[in-house]
Amino acid sequence: MTTTEIPAAARTGKPSTPPKRPGKRQREGAAWVFLSPWVLGAAVLTLLPMAVSLYLSFTDYDLFNPPQWVGLRNYTQMFTEDPRYWRSVVATLTYVVIAVPLQLGLALVVALALKSMRRGKGFYRSAFYAPSLLGASMSIALVWRAIFNDGGTVDNLLGTGGWVNKPGWALFTVALLTVWQFGAPMVIFLAGLQQIPTELYEAAAVDGASRWRQFLSITVPMLSPVIFFNLVLQTIQAFQVFTPAFAVSAGKGGPADSTLFYTLYLYDRGFVASHMGYASAMAWTLLLVIGAVTAVLFRTSRSWVFYASEGDR
Amino acid sequence: MPGNRTRKSWPPRRTAKPRPFRTTTATATLLALCAAATALTACSDTGESSSAGGNVVLRYTWWGNPDRAARTQEAVDLFQKKNPDIVVQTSFSGYDAYKQKLATQAAGGDAPDVMQLDYRMIDQYASGGVLLDLGKQQAVRTEEFDRGLLATGVVDGKQYAVPQARGTETVVYDTKAWESSGVEKPRKGWTWSDWADAMRALAERTGKPGATDPGQSEDAFEVWLRGQGKALYTKDRELGFTADDLTRWWTFTDKLRREGAVAPAEQTTQLDGTVENTPLGRGKSVSDFNWDAPSSGYVALVPTGVTLAPMPSGEDGTPGQYFKPSMFMGVAADSGHPEESAKLIDFMLNDREAAKILGATRGIPVNESIRTTLAPELKDFDKTVADYQASVDGTLNAPPQAPPSGDSALQTTFQRDYDQVSYERLSPREAAENYITEAKAELRS
């Protein structure tokens, strides 16, 4: 039972029903009043800009002059006439496929190590989580660039030249920066691991199951909802990777477009080339693709995510 | 072993029971309104230039190197001393970053009061209604300006920007490295093939590439193109060259790169408009192409000193380089303080003390009387720039008309397309055809 509650609680944090209920209408009114700042914020700061962006995606808008309606031209240009667009798609997909499994794998390994640790847990938890707090910042990405640039630390130690200036290596270097920020999924894994009933392991140990066997037959299935949750979250984030590539390639997605991630190219179209309509069309395409990928993940999850409550029935 | 689970689980579980709802709707409304009000007021500060302690606050932004920063700050300090009621907040960055930030600010209606502008920005910013008509600001005096240069800041009959200085391109080289190599030094009227031979010889004798790979630079390409009597753009704001021209240029530079005569792709890809990230600035090549004034940045980076030389000409001696208004100053159309902004511009352009401080950090001043009085007083690299300009003055052809709006984006496209060549992912012909397609689309829209 308990396992099912973790991801659900993490997402919504609903309190349980209060014992004495005021009238339904009164409760609803109060709820709306309390929600109003959020609702207002969502409408003005999220929904309205989204609507404007959807409109702009059908226009030619250079930031300085009023938008011109061009129908689907931005979309057709994107798919049929822009080789750089497709390079950005390939770079992004490659990145997602490399970075997400590596990051989740590392997060799980560290979470397992931390769980069975007896002393210094708090220290290591913070130490491993710190990169996630710092990592999103520009400064760390710049430091990363300096480390992997030619004449940088890695070049001096390994003599391999600057990684960020080799088209085959640059993407991997950026992925490495993301993988290093495994703190957030790690903390969630850790919470999930601690919810697995000890009795299961005790029973398995009595039956003579090896640790590896216990991991495969108890940890993975019991943890699968958490794995799924992390997978969806990190995949969505990976599709939107921006800061590390921006800093590492000095905003250009280089060398030779090898780190020209989707959002970077979107930014380039919008703010460097002043084609806001085209950039909006790219943004909406990205939204649809992320939606589709998430839907596929949810579909496949039926066959591998195990909810204890289902097993009970 | 996973058996040792402590009772203190993490994250901590919720133990306290949620309290029943007792608040009345009225109290709730009040609380919510307070929350909403706080949220709204927190967002209302837009960071717009405003009065602080009775002073007028102006935002002044520009691009450049640390040398220019120090001198600009000194001049601004003097301005503030003379105008105690005006506070000037300055900020600067490298050209690429500046270009992007300014476009974003302008589009958001948050352009700085006073901004430094490039030739390539004037058309876009003026036609987009971002700039104030300076012709109506009495404070900006332009009587002593060269008429031709002043006219480069005019769009549709209005003076949207005032040129600050003039500049021209140059071959800047590590004096010691070039001299001790024994390779013949650059001379007036040398051709592109002389240049290429010199690069090969330099690479052979110094063990370092002769120059930054110029294939990535639209500016260098323009000089090469003009040396053949062509231009980047026609009078009708269309492309002035063909895929064949660009293929020849990229084949030329690509060959030199393969021979090691110019810097490798790994160096070229790091260029971002700052001298610090050029091969010459990093001590990895003997020379570079740059504009004359920003070359002052190399002085701090190349300990053995730098020399300025003319750009190579076409094979028949046609000069490709030209004098260009190096940068402009403009005022935001929606600035709250147009008069004070105009005052700052006038000070930077016409004040004698300011001129002395600024020297030639943005090029040789366009104010003629300042130029004449300043010339003998120039020191160090400023004198180098002035002497260099004097050496080519009168031998160059007239500047092209201001580039069309789309050019601003095409500069970056040019560099990226060449990346595909220097990393050997596309042939010069394929990359050139890509560029022509992109450029035509960019200029049409």
Coordinates of C-alpha atoms in Angstrom, one line a residue, chain A residues 7 104 108 188-189 215 219-234 304-305:
Chain A
P7 CA 4.7 9.4 -6.3
L104 CA 19.0 7.9 -13.8
L108 CA 19.9 4.9 -8.6
I188 CA 13.4 10.7 -5.0
F189 CA 14.9 7.3 -5.5
F215 CA 17.6 -6.1 -6.4
T219 CA 13.9 -3.4 -5.5
V220 CA 13.2 -2.9 -9.2
P221 CA 9.6 -3.9 -9.2
M222 CA 8.8 -2.1 -5.9
L223 CA 10.6 1.0 -7.1
S224 CA 9.2 0.9 -10.6
P225 CA 6.6 3.7 -10.0
V226 CA 9.4 5.9 -8.8
I227 CA 11.6 5.0 -11.7
F228 CA 8.8 5.8 -14.0
F229 CA 8.2 9.1 -12.3
N230 CA 11.9 10.1 -12.6
L231 CA 12.1 8.8 -16.2
V232 CA 9.2 11.0 -17.3
L233 CA 10.4 14.0 -15.4
Q234 CA 14.0 13.8 -16.6
W304 CA 6.7 -2.6 -16.5
V305 CA 5.5 -0.4 -13.7

